[in-house]
Coordinates of C-alpha atoms in Angstrom, one line a residue:
M687 CA 0.1 -0.2 0.0
P688 CA 1.9 2.8 -0.7
M689 CA 1.9 5.6 1.8
P690 CA 0.3 8.9 2.0
L691 CA 1.6 12.1 0.6
P692 CA 2.8 14.5 4.0
I693 CA 0.5 17.4 4.0
Q694 CA 2.6 20.7 4.0
S695 CA 1.4 23.8 6.6
K696 CA 0.4 26.9 4.7
E697 CA 3.6 28.2 6.1
A698 CA 5.6 26.3 3.9
L699 CA 3.1 26.7 2.1
D700 CA 3.6 30.0 1.9
N701 CA 7.2 29.6 2.0
N702 CA 7.6 27.0 -0.9
F703 CA 5.7 30.3 -3.3
R704 CA 8.1 32.9 -2.0
Q705 CA 11.1 30.8 -3.2
R706 CA 9.7 30.7 -6.1
S707 CA 8.8 33.6 -7.3
K708 CA 12.1 34.5 -6.5
C709 CA 13.8 31.8 -8.2
M710 CA 11.3 33.1 -11.5
K711 CA 12.3 36.9 -11.1
R712 CA 15.6 35.5 -11.4
V713 CA 15.0 34.1 -14.7
K714 CA 13.3 36.6 -16.3
K715 CA 15.8 39.6 -15.2
Y716 CA 18.7 37.9 -16.1
E717 CA 16.5 35.6 -19.3
G718 CA 18.8 32.0 -19.0
F719 CA 22.4 34.5 -19.2
D720 CA 22.7 34.6 -15.9
T721 CA 21.5 32.7 -14.1
T722 CA 21.7 27.9 -13.9
D723 CA 18.1 28.4 -11.6
A724 CA 16.2 25.3 -12.2
R725 CA 14.3 24.7 -9.7
Y726 CA 11.5 25.6 -11.5
G727 CA 11.9 25.1 -14.9
P728 CA 14.1 23.4 -17.9
E729 CA 17.8 23.1 -15.9
L730 CA 21.0 24.9 -17.6
Q731 CA 24.2 23.9 -17.7
K732 CA 27.2 26.6 -17.2
S733 CA 30.4 26.9 -18.9
I734 CA 33.2 29.0 -19.2
C735 CA 35.2 29.3 -21.6
D736 CA 39.4 30.6 -21.3
E737 CA 41.2 30.4 -24.7
R738 CA 44.2 28.1 -22.9
W739 CA 42.6 26.1 -20.2
S740 CA 38.9 25.5 -21.8
P741 CA 38.8 26.5 -25.0
C742 CA 35.4 27.2 -26.8
C743 CA 34.0 24.7 -29.2
T744 CA 33.1 24.9 -32.6
L745 CA 29.7 25.0 -32.0
V746 CA 28.8 27.6 -29.3
R747 CA 31.4 30.1 -31.5
L748 CA 29.0 29.1 -34.3
Y749 CA 26.6 29.9 -32.4
A750 CA 27.9 32.9 -31.6
R751 CA 28.2 34.7 -34.6
M752 CA 25.3 33.8 -36.1
G753 CA 23.3 36.0 -33.0
L754 CA 26.2 38.6 -34.7
H755 CA 25.0 38.1 -38.0
R756 CA 21.6 38.8 -37.0
Y757 CA 22.4 41.9 -35.5
N758 CA 24.9 43.2 -37.9
L759 CA 22.2 42.0 -40.5
L760 CA 19.2 44.0 -39.0
Q761 CA 21.1 46.9 -37.3
G762 CA 23.4 47.9 -40.1
K763 CA 26.5 47.0 -37.9
N764 CA 29.4 45.5 -38.3
L765 CA 30.4 43.6 -35.0
Q766 CA 33.2 40.8 -34.9
L767 CA 33.6 37.8 -32.9
N768 CA 37.0 38.6 -30.3
R769 CA 35.6 35.6 -28.1
V770 CA 33.2 33.9 -26.2
K771 CA 32.8 34.1 -22.5
K772 CA 31.1 31.6 -21.4
Y773 CA 27.6 30.3 -22.1
N774 CA 24.6 28.3 -20.8
M775 CA 23.3 25.1 -22.5
S776 CA 19.9 23.5 -21.8
T777 CA 20.3 20.3 -20.8
H778 CA 16.5 18.9 -21.4
S779 CA 16.6 17.5 -24.5
A780 CA 19.0 16.5 -27.3
A781 CA 18.4 19.6 -28.9
C782 CA 20.0 22.7 -27.1
N783 CA 18.7 25.6 -26.3
Y784 CA 22.2 28.3 -25.4
Y785 CA 22.7 31.8 -23.8
I786 CA 25.8 32.9 -25.2
T787 CA 27.4 36.3 -23.5
L788 CA 31.0 37.0 -25.6
V789 CA 32.9 39.8 -26.2
A790 CA 32.3 41.1 -29.7
M791 CA 34.7 44.1 -31.4
D792 CA 33.4 47.4 -33.5
P793 CA 35.7 47.8 -36.0
A794 CA 33.8 51.2 -37.2
R795 CA 34.7 52.7 -33.1
S796 CA 37.9 50.5 -32.2
K797 CA 35.8 49.3 -28.8
L798 CA 34.6 46.0 -27.9
L799 CA 32.1 45.2 -25.7
N800 CA 29.8 42.3 -23.9
F801 CA 26.9 40.9 -25.8
Q802 CA 24.3 38.0 -25.7
T803 CA 22.7 36.6 -27.7
K804 CA 20.0 32.8 -27.8
V805 CA 20.5 30.3 -29.9
D806 CA 18.0 27.7 -30.5
E807 CA 18.3 24.4 -31.4
E808 CA 14.8 22.9 -33.2
R809 CA 15.5 19.9 -34.4
F810 CA 18.7 18.1 -33.7
G811 CA 21.5 16.6 -36.3
K812 CA 19.4 19.0 -38.6
F813 CA 20.3 22.8 -40.2
I814 CA 17.4 24.6 -37.9
L815 CA 17.7 27.5 -35.6
T816 CA 16.6 30.4 -34.2
S817 CA 17.4 33.5 -32.5
D818 CA 15.4 35.9 -30.9
I819 CA 18.0 37.7 -28.8
A820 CA 21.0 40.0 -30.1
R821 CA 22.2 42.8 -28.2
P822 CA 25.1 44.4 -26.4
R823 CA 25.2 43.7 -22.8
G824 CA 22.5 45.4 -20.9
K825 CA 19.6 46.2 -23.6
N826 CA 17.0 44.1 -23.6
T827 CA 15.9 44.5 -27.6
E828 CA 18.1 46.2 -30.1
D829 CA 14.9 49.5 -29.4
G830 CA 14.8 49.4 -26.1
S831 CA 11.7 47.1 -25.7
L832 CA 10.7 43.9 -25.0
I833 CA 9.6 41.7 -27.4
T834 CA 6.7 39.7 -25.3
E835 CA 5.4 37.3 -28.0
H836 CA 7.3 33.6 -28.0
Y837 CA 8.4 32.5 -31.6
F838 CA 7.8 28.4 -31.4
Y839 CA 9.4 27.4 -34.7
V840 CA 6.7 25.4 -37.0
K841 CA 8.3 22.4 -39.0
G842 CA 7.8 22.9 -42.5
S843 CA 9.4 22.0 -46.3
L844 CA 13.6 22.6 -46.5
P845 CA 14.8 24.4 -49.2
T846 CA 15.8 21.8 -52.4
C847 CA 18.0 22.8 -55.0
P848 CA 16.1 23.8 -58.3
P849 CA 16.6 21.8 -61.0
E850 CA 18.3 24.6 -63.4
D851 CA 21.6 25.7 -63.2
L852 CA 21.4 28.8 -60.7
F853 CA 24.8 30.4 -60.9
E854 CA 24.3 30.9 -64.2
N855 CA 20.8 32.0 -63.9
S856 CA 21.6 36.0 -63.2
N857 CA 17.8 36.9 -64.7
R858 CA 17.1 35.0 -61.0
F859 CA 20.0 34.3 -58.7
Y860 CA 23.2 36.8 -57.9
V861 CA 25.5 35.4 -58.3
V862 CA 28.5 36.4 -55.3
E863 CA 31.8 37.0 -57.4
E864 CA 34.8 36.0 -55.4
S865 CA 35.8 39.3 -54.2
E866 CA 32.7 39.8 -52.2
L867 CA 33.0 36.4 -49.9
Q868 CA 35.3 37.8 -48.2
V869 CA 33.9 41.6 -47.0
N870 CA 30.4 38.8 -46.6
D871 CA 31.9 35.8 -43.5
W872 CA 28.4 35.3 -43.0
I873 CA 28.5 33.6 -45.7
R874 CA 30.9 30.7 -45.0
L875 CA 29.2 31.4 -41.3
Y876 CA 26.4 29.3 -43.5
L877 CA 28.6 26.5 -44.6
E878 CA 30.4 25.7 -42.1
L879 CA 26.7 26.0 -39.4
A880 CA 24.9 24.0 -42.7
V881 CA 28.0 21.2 -42.2
A882 CA 27.9 21.8 -37.7
T883 CA 24.7 21.0 -37.7
T884 CA 24.0 17.9 -39.6
H885 CA 27.7 16.2 -39.0
R886 CA 26.8 15.6 -34.9
S887 CA 28.8 12.5 -34.7
T888 CA 31.8 14.4 -33.2
G889 CA 29.9 16.0 -30.3
R890 CA 30.5 20.0 -30.8
N891 CA 33.3 20.4 -32.0
H892 CA 33.9 20.2 -35.8
D893 CA 37.2 20.1 -38.6
L894 CA 36.1 22.4 -40.9
S895 CA 38.7 23.9 -42.6
G896 CA 38.5 21.2 -45.3
L897 CA 35.5 23.6 -47.0
K898 CA 35.9 25.2 -50.2
I899 CA 33.7 27.7 -51.5
M900 CA 33.5 27.2 -55.0
K901 CA 30.2 29.5 -56.2
V902 CA 27.4 31.6 -54.1
A903 CA 23.9 32.2 -55.3
I904 CA 21.5 34.0 -53.6
D905 CA 18.1 34.8 -54.3
T906 CA 16.1 37.1 -52.9
C907 CA 12.5 35.2 -52.7
E908 CA 10.3 37.7 -50.8
D909 CA 12.6 40.5 -50.6
V910 CA 11.7 41.5 -54.8
V911 CA 15.5 43.1 -56.0
E912 CA 15.0 43.0 -59.9
P913 CA 17.3 42.8 -61.3
P914 CA 19.4 41.1 -58.9
N915 CA 22.3 42.8 -57.8
E916 CA 25.0 43.2 -54.5
A917 CA 21.8 44.7 -52.9
S918 CA 20.8 40.8 -52.5
L919 CA 23.6 40.4 -50.7
N920 CA 21.9 41.7 -47.7
A921 CA 18.3 41.1 -48.2
I922 CA 16.5 40.3 -44.9
N923 CA 14.6 37.1 -46.3
A924 CA 16.9 35.0 -49.4
I925 CA 17.9 31.4 -50.1
V926 CA 21.3 31.0 -50.4
Y927 CA 23.1 28.7 -52.2
I928 CA 26.4 27.1 -52.0
R929 CA 28.5 25.6 -53.9
Y930 CA 31.2 23.9 -52.4
K931 CA 34.3 20.5 -51.9
D932 CA 34.5 19.5 -48.4
F933 CA 37.2 17.1 -48.8
C934 CA 36.8 15.8 -45.2
E935 CA 36.3 12.0 -46.3
S936 CA 35.6 10.8 -42.5
R937 CA 32.2 13.0 -43.2
V938 CA 31.6 13.2 -46.9
G939 CA 33.4 10.0 -47.9
K940 CA 34.6 10.3 -51.7
D941 CA 31.8 12.8 -52.3
V942 CA 33.5 16.2 -51.8
D943 CA 31.7 17.7 -54.7
R944 CA 28.5 19.3 -52.5
I945 CA 26.2 22.0 -52.4
A946 CA 24.7 23.8 -49.0
I947 CA 20.9 25.6 -49.4
V948 CA 20.2 28.0 -46.9
K949 CA 17.3 30.3 -46.2
R950 CA 17.6 32.7 -43.9
S951 CA 14.2 34.2 -41.7
F952 CA 13.1 37.3 -40.1
N953 CA 9.7 37.7 -38.4
E954 CA 9.1 40.8 -37.7
R955 CA 6.3 39.9 -35.2
N956 CA 8.2 38.6 -32.4
G957 CA 11.6 39.3 -33.4
C958 CA 12.6 35.6 -34.5
F959 CA 15.6 35.7 -36.6
I960 CA 15.4 32.1 -38.5
L961 CA 17.6 29.9 -40.6
E962 CA 17.1 26.5 -41.7
G963 CA 18.7 24.3 -44.5
Q964 CA 20.2 21.1 -45.9
N965 CA 23.6 20.4 -47.7
E966 CA 23.2 17.3 -50.8
V967 CA 25.9 15.2 -53.2
I968 CA 26.1 17.1 -56.4
K969 CA 25.3 14.5 -59.0
S970 CA 27.2 14.2 -62.3

């Protein structure tokens, strides 16, 4: 016969309620960045990064760069990642939420600043990432207002490669010049994210040095740019096609010729930035 549950006194219940309220206020205040209190929510695992003793893993560095890219794209800035200071990671499922505190360099002012970003993995082992927080530390959002509506990712069909030779169709796609690849380092970021998120057998550390970009084309989707031109590089909603070679045999075997398809979009109502896509073998 099961033992009856003990009945708590009114004083104990009141004390528990006060502790819960105090905890929830702390979580709301720090939004997961500066607290790991998990008594009334998903547990967060804290990691402190040190370049010498405990360097940040590749995947989290990529997510930190994604948050900066979101901020740069929407605010017209050019902040660059200096280093990741720490991050809190959810542990309630394989697909994790990352609350990242980093140091960014502002080249326009030659100044370092503390920065926070949140990146969510919507599905483990898939390239489906969302970010609704990316800001200098101490600011609620870029415009100073609070976002009150939470974003829930709705599963849809991932973008696929069109049948035509998109790198030759300049009437529909903007074909990126080689000189533009260096200036727009987010293209390399998209490729590295496409590879790192879909190959998780190595955990959160990946060797991405064997990736070589061959050609890039951009379809501006809803943000119509006619005719396609360099303005496509800064279109908020776009599909980016990256033809590349992956020389890591343990990852792709002999199928080195590949294409990454990345869709980026932004939901103005709830401030959520979304990157989703996949990579495929190019069949000769």
